[in-house]
mmCIF file of C-alpha atoms in Angstrom:
data_model
loop_
_atom_site.group_PDB
_atom_site.id
_atom_site.type_symbol
_atom_site.label_atom_id
_atom_site.label_comp_id
_atom_site.label_asym_id
_atom_site.label_seq_id
_atom_site.Cartn_x
_atom_site.Cartn_y
_atom_site.Cartn_z
ATOM 1 C CA UNK A 1 0.000 0.000 0.000
ATOM 2 C CA UNK A 2 2.786 2.389 0.930
ATOM 3 C CA UNK A 3 4.567 1.634 -2.345
ATOM 4 C CA UNK A 4 1.365 2.337 -4.280
ATOM 5 C CA UNK A 5 0.901 5.713 -2.574
ATOM 6 C CA UNK A 6 4.566 6.496 -3.144
ATOM 7 C CA UNK A 7 4.219 5.713 -6.867
ATOM 8 C CA UNK A 8 1.109 7.877 -7.205
ATOM 9 C CA UNK A 9 2.730 10.767 -5.327
ATOM 10 C CA UNK A 10 5.805 10.767 -7.569
ATOM 11 C CA UNK A 11 3.895 10.215 -10.815
ATOM 12 C CA UNK A 12 5.714 12.296 -13.445
ATOM 13 C CA UNK A 13 2.498 13.748 -14.867
ATOM 14 C CA UNK A 14 1.862 15.458 -11.523
ATOM 15 C CA UNK A 15 5.188 17.239 -11.156
ATOM 16 C CA UNK A 16 6.759 17.423 -14.623
ATOM 17 C CA UNK A 17 5.613 18.656 -18.055
ATOM 18 C CA UNK A 18 4.404 16.151 -20.618
ATOM 19 C CA UNK A 19 6.947 13.780 -22.234
ATOM 20 C CA UNK A 20 9.428 14.220 -19.388
ATOM 21 C CA UNK A 21 10.300 11.745 -16.610
ATOM 22 C CA UNK A 22 12.424 11.729 -13.475
ATOM 23 C CA UNK A 23 15.073 9.898 -15.501
ATOM 24 C CA UNK A 24 15.613 13.111 -17.470
ATOM 25 C CA UNK A 25 16.757 14.767 -14.239
ATOM 26 C CA UNK A 26 19.344 12.170 -13.237
ATOM 27 C CA UNK A 27 22.936 13.350 -12.845
ATOM 28 C CA UNK A 28 25.012 12.811 -15.971
ATOM 29 C CA UNK A 29 27.972 14.307 -17.829
ATOM 30 C CA UNK A 30 29.043 16.275 -14.754
ATOM 31 C CA UNK A 31 25.664 18.019 -14.502
ATOM 32 C CA UNK A 32 23.911 17.744 -11.125
ATOM 33 C CA UNK A 33 20.158 18.124 -10.701
ATOM 34 C CA UNK A 34 17.997 18.773 -7.635
ATOM 35 C CA UNK A 35 16.545 15.693 -5.948
ATOM 36 C CA UNK A 36 13.825 15.375 -3.338
ATOM 37 C CA UNK A 37 16.181 13.318 -1.138
ATOM 38 C CA UNK A 38 18.430 16.386 -0.807
ATOM 39 C CA UNK A 39 15.829 17.936 1.478
ATOM 40 C CA UNK A 40 16.278 15.353 4.243
ATOM 41 C CA UNK A 41 19.262 17.325 5.509
ATOM 42 C CA UNK A 42 17.051 20.330 6.294
ATOM 43 C CA UNK A 43 15.493 18.703 9.380
ATOM 44 C CA UNK A 44 18.761 18.144 11.296
ATOM 45 C CA UNK A 45 19.898 21.559 10.078
ATOM 46 C CA UNK A 46 16.705 23.072 11.531
ATOM 47 C CA UNK A 47 17.565 21.693 14.967
ATOM 48 C CA UNK A 48 21.110 22.992 14.502
ATOM 49 C CA UNK A 49 19.577 26.416 13.826
ATOM 50 C CA UNK A 50 17.687 26.186 17.127
ATOM 51 C CA UNK A 51 20.961 25.480 18.962
ATOM 52 C CA UNK A 52 22.758 28.316 17.180
ATOM 53 C CA UNK A 53 19.822 30.606 17.949
ATOM 54 C CA UNK A 54 19.998 29.773 21.667
ATOM 55 C CA UNK A 55 23.731 30.498 21.735
ATOM 56 C CA UNK A 56 23.253 33.712 19.750
ATOM 57 C CA UNK A 57 20.493 34.994 22.009
ATOM 58 C CA UNK A 58 22.487 34.133 25.131
ATOM 59 C CA UNK A 59 25.947 35.363 24.178
ATOM 60 C CA UNK A 60 25.242 38.037 21.560
ATOM 61 C CA UNK A 61 21.688 39.380 21.801
ATOM 62 C CA UNK A 62 21.567 39.613 25.605
ATOM 63 C CA UNK A 63 24.834 41.620 25.945
ATOM 64 C CA UNK A 64 23.709 43.764 23.013
ATOM 65 C CA UNK A 65 20.451 44.471 24.844
ATOM 66 C CA UNK A 66 22.508 45.656 27.803
ATOM 67 C CA UNK A 67 24.598 47.944 25.601
ATOM 68 C CA UNK A 68 21.466 49.450 24.054
ATOM 69 C CA UNK A 69 19.962 49.897 27.517
ATOM 70 C CA UNK A 70 16.917 47.735 26.823
ATOM 71 C CA UNK A 71 14.926 48.173 30.013
ATOM 72 C CA UNK A 72 12.197 45.940 31.309
ATOM 73 C CA UNK A 73 8.935 47.517 32.361
ATOM 74 C CA UNK A 74 8.119 47.025 36.017
ATOM 75 C CA UNK A 75 5.200 44.620 36.213
ATOM 76 C CA UNK A 76 3.071 44.419 39.291
ATOM 77 C CA UNK A 77 2.533 40.814 40.335
ATOM 78 C CA UNK A 78 -0.952 39.404 40.786
ATOM 79 C CA UNK A 79 -1.337 38.376 44.412
ATOM 80 C CA UNK A 80 -1.779 34.590 44.841
ATOM 81 C CA UNK A 81 -5.453 33.663 44.743
ATOM 82 C CA UNK A 82 -6.456 30.038 44.171
ATOM 83 C CA UNK A 83 -10.012 30.830 43.022
ATOM 84 C CA UNK A 84 -8.945 33.407 40.439
ATOM 85 C CA UNK A 85 -5.963 31.356 39.290
ATOM 86 C CA UNK A 86 -8.124 28.298 38.652
ATOM 87 C CA UNK A 87 -10.600 30.330 36.600
ATOM 88 C CA UNK A 88 -7.718 31.953 34.703
ATOM 89 C CA UNK A 89 -6.094 28.624 33.867
ATOM 90 C CA UNK A 90 -9.173 26.545 33.066
ATOM 91 C CA UNK A 91 -11.860 28.939 31.801
ATOM 92 C CA UNK A 92 -10.675 32.206 30.280
ATOM 93 C CA UNK A 93 -8.111 34.938 30.722
ATOM 94 C CA UNK A 94 -10.695 37.564 29.819
ATOM 95 C CA UNK A 95 -13.726 37.104 32.093
ATOM 96 C CA UNK A 96 -17.003 38.801 31.268
ATOM 97 C CA UNK A 97 -18.634 41.193 33.710
ATOM 98 C CA UNK A 98 -20.922 38.465 35.052
ATOM 99 C CA UNK A 99 -17.894 36.242 35.658
ATOM 100 C CA UNK A 100 -16.095 39.062 37.428
ATOM 101 C CA UNK A 101 -19.017 39.578 39.788
ATOM 102 C CA UNK A 102 -19.277 35.831 40.460
ATOM 103 C CA UNK A 103 -15.516 35.600 41.136
ATOM 104 C CA UNK A 104 -15.746 38.629 43.411
ATOM 105 C CA UNK A 105 -18.198 36.767 45.656
ATOM 106 C CA UNK A 106 -16.253 33.498 45.596
ATOM 107 C CA UNK A 107 -12.832 35.050 46.232
ATOM 108 C CA UNK A 108 -13.835 37.701 48.728
ATOM 109 C CA UNK A 109 -12.328 40.472 46.566
ATOM 110 C CA UNK A 110 -14.040 43.541 45.240
ATOM 111 C CA UNK A 111 -14.986 43.709 41.563
ATOM 112 C CA UNK A 112 -12.208 46.246 40.999
ATOM 113 C CA UNK A 113 -9.650 43.976 42.651
ATOM 114 C CA UNK A 114 -10.724 41.038 40.462
ATOM 115 C CA UNK A 115 -10.409 43.139 37.312
ATOM 116 C CA UNK A 116 -7.014 44.366 38.434
ATOM 117 C CA UNK A 117 -5.887 40.803 39.267
ATOM 118 C CA UNK A 118 -6.740 39.529 35.779
ATOM 119 C CA UNK A 119 -5.072 42.505 34.169
ATOM 120 C CA UNK A 120 -1.859 41.934 36.098
ATOM 121 C CA UNK A 121 -2.021 38.171 35.577
ATOM 122 C CA UNK A 122 -2.302 38.606 31.825
ATOM 123 C CA UNK A 123 0.623 41.021 31.856
ATOM 124 C CA UNK A 124 2.712 38.430 33.709
ATOM 125 C CA UNK A 125 2.180 35.955 30.867
ATOM 126 C CA UNK A 126 3.170 38.424 28.206
ATOM 127 C CA UNK A 127 6.751 38.063 26.913
ATOM 128 C CA UNK A 128 9.365 40.305 28.411
ATOM 129 C CA UNK A 129 11.007 43.107 26.474
ATOM 130 C CA UNK A 130 14.311 41.222 26.567
ATOM 131 C CA UNK A 131 12.710 38.155 24.983
ATOM 132 C CA UNK A 132 11.267 40.294 22.184
ATOM 133 C CA UNK A 133 14.622 41.995 21.619
ATOM 134 C CA UNK A 134 16.497 38.690 21.487
ATOM 135 C CA UNK A 135 14.079 37.235 18.943
ATOM 136 C CA UNK A 136 14.250 40.353 16.767
ATOM 137 C CA UNK A 137 18.061 40.324 16.935
ATOM 138 C CA UNK A 138 18.242 36.697 15.807
ATOM 139 C CA UNK A 139 15.879 37.195 12.891
ATOM 140 C CA UNK A 140 17.543 40.449 11.869
ATOM 141 C CA UNK A 141 20.920 38.708 11.747
ATOM 142 C CA UNK A 142 19.628 35.778 9.710
ATOM 143 C CA UNK A 143 17.569 37.811 7.251
ATOM 144 C CA UNK A 144 20.409 40.260 6.619
ATOM 145 C CA UNK A 145 22.940 37.485 6.000
ATOM 146 C CA UNK A 146 20.417 35.538 3.897
ATOM 147 C CA UNK A 147 19.643 38.595 1.773
ATOM 148 C CA UNK A 148 23.319 39.319 1.123
ATOM 149 C CA UNK A 149 23.982 35.640 0.357
ATOM 150 C CA UNK A 150 20.910 35.422 -1.864
ATOM 151 C CA UNK A 151 21.957 38.427 -3.893
ATOM 152 C CA UNK A 152 25.448 36.956 -4.261
ATOM 153 C CA UNK A 153 23.867 33.748 -5.581
ATOM 154 C CA UNK A 154 21.642 35.373 -8.233
ATOM 155 C CA UNK A 155 23.059 38.789 -9.126
ATOM 156 C CA UNK A 156 25.406 37.394 -11.782
ATOM 157 C CA UNK A 157 22.793 35.084 -13.329
ATOM 158 C CA UNK A 158 21.065 36.024 -16.608
ATOM 159 C CA UNK A 159 17.579 35.295 -15.170
ATOM 160 C CA UNK A 160 18.080 38.033 -12.583
ATOM 161 C CA UNK A 161 17.871 40.568 -15.429
ATOM 162 C CA UNK A 162 15.680 38.701 -17.931
ATOM 163 C CA UNK A 163 12.887 36.652 -16.336
ATOM 164 C CA UNK A 164 12.363 34.634 -19.507
ATOM 165 C CA UNK A 165 15.738 33.042 -18.769
ATOM 166 C CA UNK A 166 14.125 31.432 -15.713
ATOM 167 C CA UNK A 167 12.480 28.874 -18.016
ATOM 168 C CA UNK A 168 15.160 28.526 -20.679
ATOM 169 C CA UNK A 169 15.760 24.779 -21.086
ATOM 170 C CA UNK A 170 13.363 23.893 -18.235
ATOM 171 C CA UNK A 171 13.309 21.401 -16.583
ATOM 172 C CA UNK A 172 16.752 20.273 -17.781
ATOM 173 C CA UNK A 173 18.536 22.906 -15.703
ATOM 174 C CA UNK A 174 21.525 21.799 -13.663
ATOM 175 C CA UNK A 175 22.001 22.917 -10.080
ATOM 176 C CA UNK A 176 24.895 25.048 -8.823
ATOM 177 C CA UNK A 177 26.490 24.460 -5.378
ATOM 178 C CA UNK A 178 25.565 28.030 -4.344
ATOM 179 C CA UNK A 179 21.907 27.332 -5.174
ATOM 180 C CA UNK A 180 22.013 24.098 -3.177
ATOM 181 C CA UNK A 181 23.242 25.746 0.009
ATOM 182 C CA UNK A 182 20.971 28.770 -0.410
ATOM 183 C CA UNK A 183 17.966 26.451 -0.581
ATOM 184 C CA UNK A 184 19.047 24.172 2.258
ATOM 185 C CA UNK A 185 19.751 27.063 4.636
ATOM 186 C CA UNK A 186 16.537 28.942 3.857
ATOM 187 C CA UNK A 187 14.362 25.837 4.163
ATOM 188 C CA UNK A 188 16.098 24.777 7.395
ATOM 189 C CA UNK A 189 15.526 28.229 8.877
ATOM 190 C CA UNK A 190 11.788 28.145 8.134
ATOM 191 C CA UNK A 191 11.566 24.658 9.637
ATOM 192 C CA UNK A 192 13.204 26.063 12.780
ATOM 193 C CA UNK A 193 10.682 28.932 12.871
ATOM 194 C CA UNK A 194 7.836 26.433 12.649
ATOM 195 C CA UNK A 195 9.342 24.275 15.428
ATOM 196 C CA UNK A 196 9.794 27.253 17.763
ATOM 197 C CA UNK A 197 6.578 29.148 16.983
ATOM 198 C CA UNK A 198 4.803 27.821 20.088
ATOM 199 C CA UNK A 199 7.494 29.251 22.395
ATOM 200 C CA UNK A 200 8.157 32.463 20.459
ATOM 201 C CA UNK A 201 6.381 35.744 21.112
ATOM 202 C CA UNK A 202 2.759 35.247 20.091
ATOM 203 C CA UNK A 203 1.176 38.081 18.170
ATOM 204 C CA UNK A 204 -2.314 38.703 16.870
ATOM 205 C CA UNK A 205 -1.440 37.176 13.491
ATOM 206 C CA UNK A 206 -0.307 33.895 15.069
ATOM 207 C CA UNK A 207 -2.480 31.784 12.743
ATOM 208 C CA UNK A 208 -1.342 33.722 9.699
ATOM 209 C CA UNK A 209 2.274 33.149 10.742
ATOM 210 C CA UNK A 210 1.694 29.392 10.862
ATOM 211 C CA UNK A 211 0.050 29.476 7.421
ATOM 212 C CA UNK A 212 2.970 31.531 6.114
ATOM 213 C CA UNK A 213 5.635 29.151 7.467
ATOM 214 C CA UNK A 214 3.822 26.057 6.172
ATOM 215 C CA UNK A 215 3.180 27.620 2.752
ATOM 216 C CA UNK A 216 6.807 28.755 2.522
ATOM 217 C CA UNK A 217 8.126 25.298 3.429
ATOM 218 C CA UNK A 218 5.839 23.635 0.873
ATOM 219 C CA UNK A 219 6.721 26.184 -1.803
ATOM 220 C CA UNK A 220 10.478 25.903 -1.256
ATOM 221 C CA UNK A 221 10.318 22.101 -1.111
ATOM 222 C CA UNK A 222 8.186 21.750 -4.225
ATOM 223 C CA UNK A 223 10.244 24.267 -6.198
ATOM 224 C CA UNK A 224 13.307 22.193 -5.332
ATOM 225 C CA UNK A 225 12.267 18.749 -6.460
ATOM 226 C CA UNK A 226 10.304 20.088 -9.464
ATOM 227 C CA UNK A 227 13.451 22.057 -10.441
ATOM 228 C CA UNK A 228 11.866 25.505 -10.140
ATOM 229 C CA UNK A 229 15.174 26.559 -8.594
ATOM 230 C CA UNK A 230 15.734 29.713 -10.621
ATOM 231 C CA UNK A 231 12.308 31.090 -9.740
ATOM 232 C CA UNK A 232 12.742 29.925 -6.132
ATOM 233 C CA UNK A 233 15.994 31.824 -5.583
ATOM 234 C CA UNK A 234 14.405 35.013 -6.918
ATOM 235 C CA UNK A 235 11.397 34.632 -4.624
ATOM 236 C CA UNK A 236 13.489 33.934 -1.507
ATOM 237 C CA UNK A 237 15.808 36.900 -2.109
ATOM 238 C CA UNK A 238 12.806 39.145 -2.726
ATOM 239 C CA UNK A 239 11.284 38.181 0.632
ATOM 240 C CA UNK A 240 14.543 38.648 2.548
ATOM 241 C CA UNK A 241 14.976 42.165 1.109
ATOM 242 C CA UNK A 242 12.538 43.737 3.579
ATOM 243 C CA UNK A 243 12.402 41.337 6.526
ATOM 244 C CA UNK A 244 15.704 42.455 8.073
ATOM 245 C CA UNK A 245 14.498 46.077 8.020
ATOM 246 C CA UNK A 246 11.414 45.185 10.059
ATOM 247 C CA UNK A 247 13.455 43.265 12.628
ATOM 248 C CA UNK A 248 15.965 46.102 12.981
ATOM 249 C CA UNK A 249 13.089 48.564 13.517
ATOM 250 C CA UNK A 250 11.781 46.310 16.287
ATOM 251 C CA UNK A 251 15.215 46.189 17.916
ATOM 252 C CA UNK A 252 15.471 49.976 18.032
ATOM 253 C CA UNK A 253 11.868 50.205 19.246
ATOM 254 C CA UNK A 254 12.625 47.909 22.200
ATOM 255 C CA UNK A 255 15.788 49.936 22.903
ATOM 256 C CA UNK A 256 13.770 53.161 23.010
ATOM 257 C CA UNK A 257 15.423 54.727 19.945
ATOM 258 C CA UNK A 258 12.136 56.120 18.679
ATOM 259 C CA UNK A 259 13.298 58.302 15.797
ATOM 260 C CA UNK A 260 15.603 55.592 14.449
ATOM 261 C CA UNK A 261 12.823 53.019 14.755
ATOM 262 C CA UNK A 262 10.310 55.196 12.943
ATOM 263 C CA UNK A 263 12.702 56.107 10.133
ATOM 264 C CA UNK A 264 13.652 52.460 9.532
ATOM 265 C CA UNK A 265 9.991 51.482 9.650
ATOM 266 C CA UNK A 266 9.099 53.953 6.914
ATOM 267 C CA UNK A 267 11.910 52.538 4.752
ATOM 268 C CA UNK A 268 10.698 49.013 5.527
ATOM 269 C CA UNK A 269 7.108 49.912 4.602
ATOM 270 C CA UNK A 270 8.229 51.314 1.255
ATOM 271 C CA UNK A 271 10.444 48.304 0.462
ATOM 272 C CA UNK A 272 7.733 45.852 1.572
ATOM 273 C CA UNK A 273 5.029 47.435 -0.584
ATOM 274 C CA UNK A 274 7.287 47.702 -3.649
ATOM 275 C CA UNK A 275 8.633 44.146 -3.394
ATOM 276 C CA UNK A 276 5.546 42.264 -2.143
ATOM 277 C CA UNK A 277 2.728 44.199 -3.823
ATOM 278 C CA UNK A 278 4.419 45.295 -7.051
ATOM 279 C CA UNK A 279 7.471 43.235 -8.010
ATOM 280 C CA UNK A 280 6.178 39.883 -6.726
ATOM 281 C CA UNK A 281 2.727 39.877 -8.378
ATOM 282 C CA UNK A 282 3.529 41.857 -11.546
ATOM 283 C CA UNK A 283 6.990 40.504 -12.309
ATOM 284 C CA UNK A 284 7.672 37.248 -10.472
ATOM 285 C CA UNK A 285 4.129 35.789 -10.559
ATOM 286 C CA UNK A 286 3.753 36.933 -14.153
ATOM 287 C CA UNK A 287 6.942 35.008 -14.821
ATOM 288 C CA UNK A 288 5.652 31.820 -13.133
ATOM 289 C CA UNK A 289 2.116 32.025 -14.569
ATOM 290 C CA UNK A 290 2.584 33.273 -18.144
ATOM 291 C CA UNK A 291 6.070 32.370 -19.394
ATOM 292 C CA UNK A 292 5.953 28.587 -18.729
ATOM 293 C CA UNK A 293 2.911 28.243 -21.010
ATOM 294 C CA UNK A 294 5.064 29.343 -23.946
ATOM 295 C CA UNK A 295 7.141 26.176 -23.459
ATOM 296 C CA UNK A 296 4.728 23.434 -22.329
ATOM 297 C CA UNK A 297 1.044 22.849 -21.514
ATOM 298 C CA UNK A 298 -0.086 23.497 -17.954
ATOM 299 C CA UNK A 299 0.185 20.513 -15.578
ATOM 300 C CA UNK A 300 -0.588 19.835 -11.916
ATOM 301 C CA UNK A 301 2.790 21.067 -10.649
ATOM 302 C CA UNK A 302 2.324 24.337 -12.512
ATOM 303 C CA UNK A 303 -1.068 24.900 -10.884
ATOM 304 C CA UNK A 304 0.165 23.784 -7.443
ATOM 305 C CA UNK A 305 3.179 26.108 -7.437
ATOM 306 C CA UNK A 306 1.139 29.125 -8.496
ATOM 307 C CA UNK A 307 -1.617 28.310 -5.993
ATOM 308 C CA UNK A 308 0.948 28.438 -3.171
ATOM 309 C CA UNK A 309 2.194 31.738 -4.601
ATOM 310 C CA UNK A 310 -1.370 33.084 -4.375
ATOM 311 C CA UNK A 311 -1.555 31.974 -0.711
ATOM 312 C CA UNK A 312 1.642 33.888 0.067
ATOM 313 C CA UNK A 313 0.433 36.915 -1.877
ATOM 314 C CA UNK A 314 -2.816 36.930 0.118
ATOM 315 C CA UNK A 315 -0.808 37.028 3.349
ATOM 316 C CA UNK A 316 1.289 39.869 1.944
ATOM 317 C CA UNK A 317 -1.871 41.876 1.272
ATOM 318 C CA UNK A 318 -3.057 41.234 4.848
ATOM 319 C CA UNK A 319 0.278 42.347 6.318
ATOM 320 C CA UNK A 320 0.477 45.334 3.957
ATOM 321 C CA UNK A 321 -2.865 46.485 5.385
ATOM 322 C CA UNK A 322 -1.407 46.394 8.921
ATOM 323 C CA UNK A 323 1.777 48.124 7.788
ATOM 324 C CA UNK A 324 -0.144 50.903 6.057
ATOM 325 C CA UNK A 325 -2.219 51.402 9.216
ATOM 326 C CA UNK A 326 0.951 51.782 11.271
ATOM 327 C CA UNK A 327 2.519 54.123 8.716
ATOM 328 C CA UNK A 328 -0.647 56.230 8.661
ATOM 329 C CA UNK A 329 -0.585 56.590 12.447
ATOM 330 C CA UNK A 330 3.041 57.681 12.301
ATOM 331 C CA UNK A 331 2.530 60.178 9.483
ATOM 332 C CA UNK A 332 -0.566 61.709 11.099
ATOM 333 C CA UNK A 333 1.162 61.917 14.481
ATOM 334 C CA UNK A 334 -1.136 59.424 16.183
ATOM 335 C CA UNK A 335 1.539 56.866 17.011
ATOM 336 C CA UNK A 336 1.486 55.742 20.636
ATOM 337 C CA UNK A 337 4.044 57.772 22.537
ATOM 338 C CA UNK A 338 5.504 59.063 19.275
ATOM 339 C CA UNK A 339 6.649 55.607 18.164
ATOM 340 C CA UNK A 340 5.122 53.249 15.630
ATOM 341 C CA UNK A 341 3.839 50.118 17.306
ATOM 342 C CA UNK A 342 3.541 46.703 15.719
ATOM 343 C CA UNK A 343 -0.185 46.267 15.017
ATOM 344 C CA UNK A 344 0.266 42.543 15.697
ATOM 345 C CA UNK A 345 1.613 43.076 19.202
ATOM 346 C CA UNK A 346 -0.369 42.243 22.311
ATOM 347 C CA UNK A 347 -0.050 45.415 24.376
ATOM 348 C CA UNK A 348 0.237 45.483 28.118
ATOM 349 C CA UNK A 349 -2.950 46.581 29.808
ATOM 350 C CA UNK A 350 -2.922 49.618 32.075
ATOM 351 C CA UNK A 351 -5.320 52.202 33.351
ATOM 352 C CA UNK A 352 -4.779 55.488 35.110
ATOM 353 C CA UNK A 353 -4.858 54.024 38.586
ATOM 354 C CA UNK A 354 -2.438 51.282 37.695
ATOM 355 C CA UNK A 355 -0.058 53.707 36.040
ATOM 356 C CA UNK A 356 0.009 55.593 39.324
ATOM 357 C CA UNK A 357 0.704 52.349 41.151
ATOM 358 C CA UNK A 358 3.579 51.556 38.786
ATOM 359 C CA UNK A 359 5.081 54.967 39.480
ATOM 360 C CA UNK A 360 4.798 54.245 43.188
ATOM 361 C CA UNK A 361 6.288 50.806 42.653
ATOM 362 C CA UNK A 362 9.300 52.317 40.956
ATOM 363 C CA UNK A 363 9.815 54.580 43.960
ATOM 364 C CA UNK A 364 8.691 52.534 46.951
ATOM 365 C CA UNK A 365 8.380 48.969 45.687
ATOM 366 C CA UNK A 366 5.409 46.965 44.422
ATOM 367 C CA UNK A 367 1.912 47.291 45.770
ATOM 368 C CA UNK A 368 -0.671 44.648 46.510
ATOM 369 C CA UNK A 369 -4.248 45.691 45.769
ATOM 370 C CA UNK A 370 -3.273 49.303 46.202
ATOM 371 C CA UNK A 371 -1.289 48.818 49.450
ATOM 372 C CA UNK A 372 2.490 48.603 49.953
ATOM 373 C CA UNK A 373 3.973 45.129 50.308
ATOM 374 C CA UNK A 374 6.087 44.898 53.432
ATOM 375 C CA UNK A 375 8.142 41.872 52.359
ATOM 376 C CA UNK A 376 9.094 42.702 48.823
ATOM 377 C CA UNK A 377 10.414 39.570 47.159
ATOM 378 C CA UNK A 378 9.369 40.553 43.659
ATOM 379 C CA UNK A 379 11.881 40.931 40.887
ATOM 380 C CA UNK A 380 11.812 44.031 38.755
ATOM 381 C CA UNK A 381 11.823 41.986 35.593
ATOM 382 C CA UNK A 382 10.087 38.823 34.528
#
């Protein structure tokens, strides 16, 4: 049964144009072609990326955070309360007004104290500023290196300047060592992002991020074993061209360098819109949709590849909407505290009374339900 499924999955008519077989892509005469088995190495490399990331965040990003004076916000701890904690853990983190009143009676706290407890408890679960900075630093470093490496791989190739060259001789196009490593490293990195997404900072577009990572992994993998390598390298380099700008803007935001953050963000927004909403759909997707039909009839692999491109483009439109909203707030002077915030971020919750308590905490130590704590064992940072 497994052999039958395997044979159906690798049926040439699914992945290759008519009159071509996998035998046409076997290595010969010193020419090497991409093979699906090459991708096995990306899984151990993904775990290696996770190890390298841990070392980078510990020995590079953390000291860098100290140099940039990344400061943690003082968070008031929710006082231990078994009734409220059980409801928080098993029911919801955002109780309705009826729940608040019920919990007030069961816990012996006032309604205001219950609301304050849930607000502080939610803030405790939110990632620390240092964690956000370390993640942004790691991604900035990778995306910058990947973009430079990607440009080095494709800038001297004829298909970088003439997109019709992408399909010249397809699919009998041999693979270069630089293309091999570019693919393996990019795919391994996205595997590592998918493996770590549960422990990374969760934002409002968490589901979209999962869809993006899965679609990217499928697209890179398919483009490899169907020998869409030339188009794949262009697409990967195009994506990396703006990602490092966003991560650097985040780093400066967390460090409190507001003007630098805002200026980089505006550059990022411009690059993102030009590359993802102009170049990708009107040049790259035109290249993958229109040009192949001049050489061979459409087949399943052609439709599959372009369907995954449409999925990615849909996500780009969604993120462009958020980016434009942030840019609009900045340009009209409505940015929070004069700095552009990530629309996907889960902000800490405060109100006027709690802001006053935080000011008092900074001066006299934390408070508990509005009263000073005599035995202060709380840390200033999470």
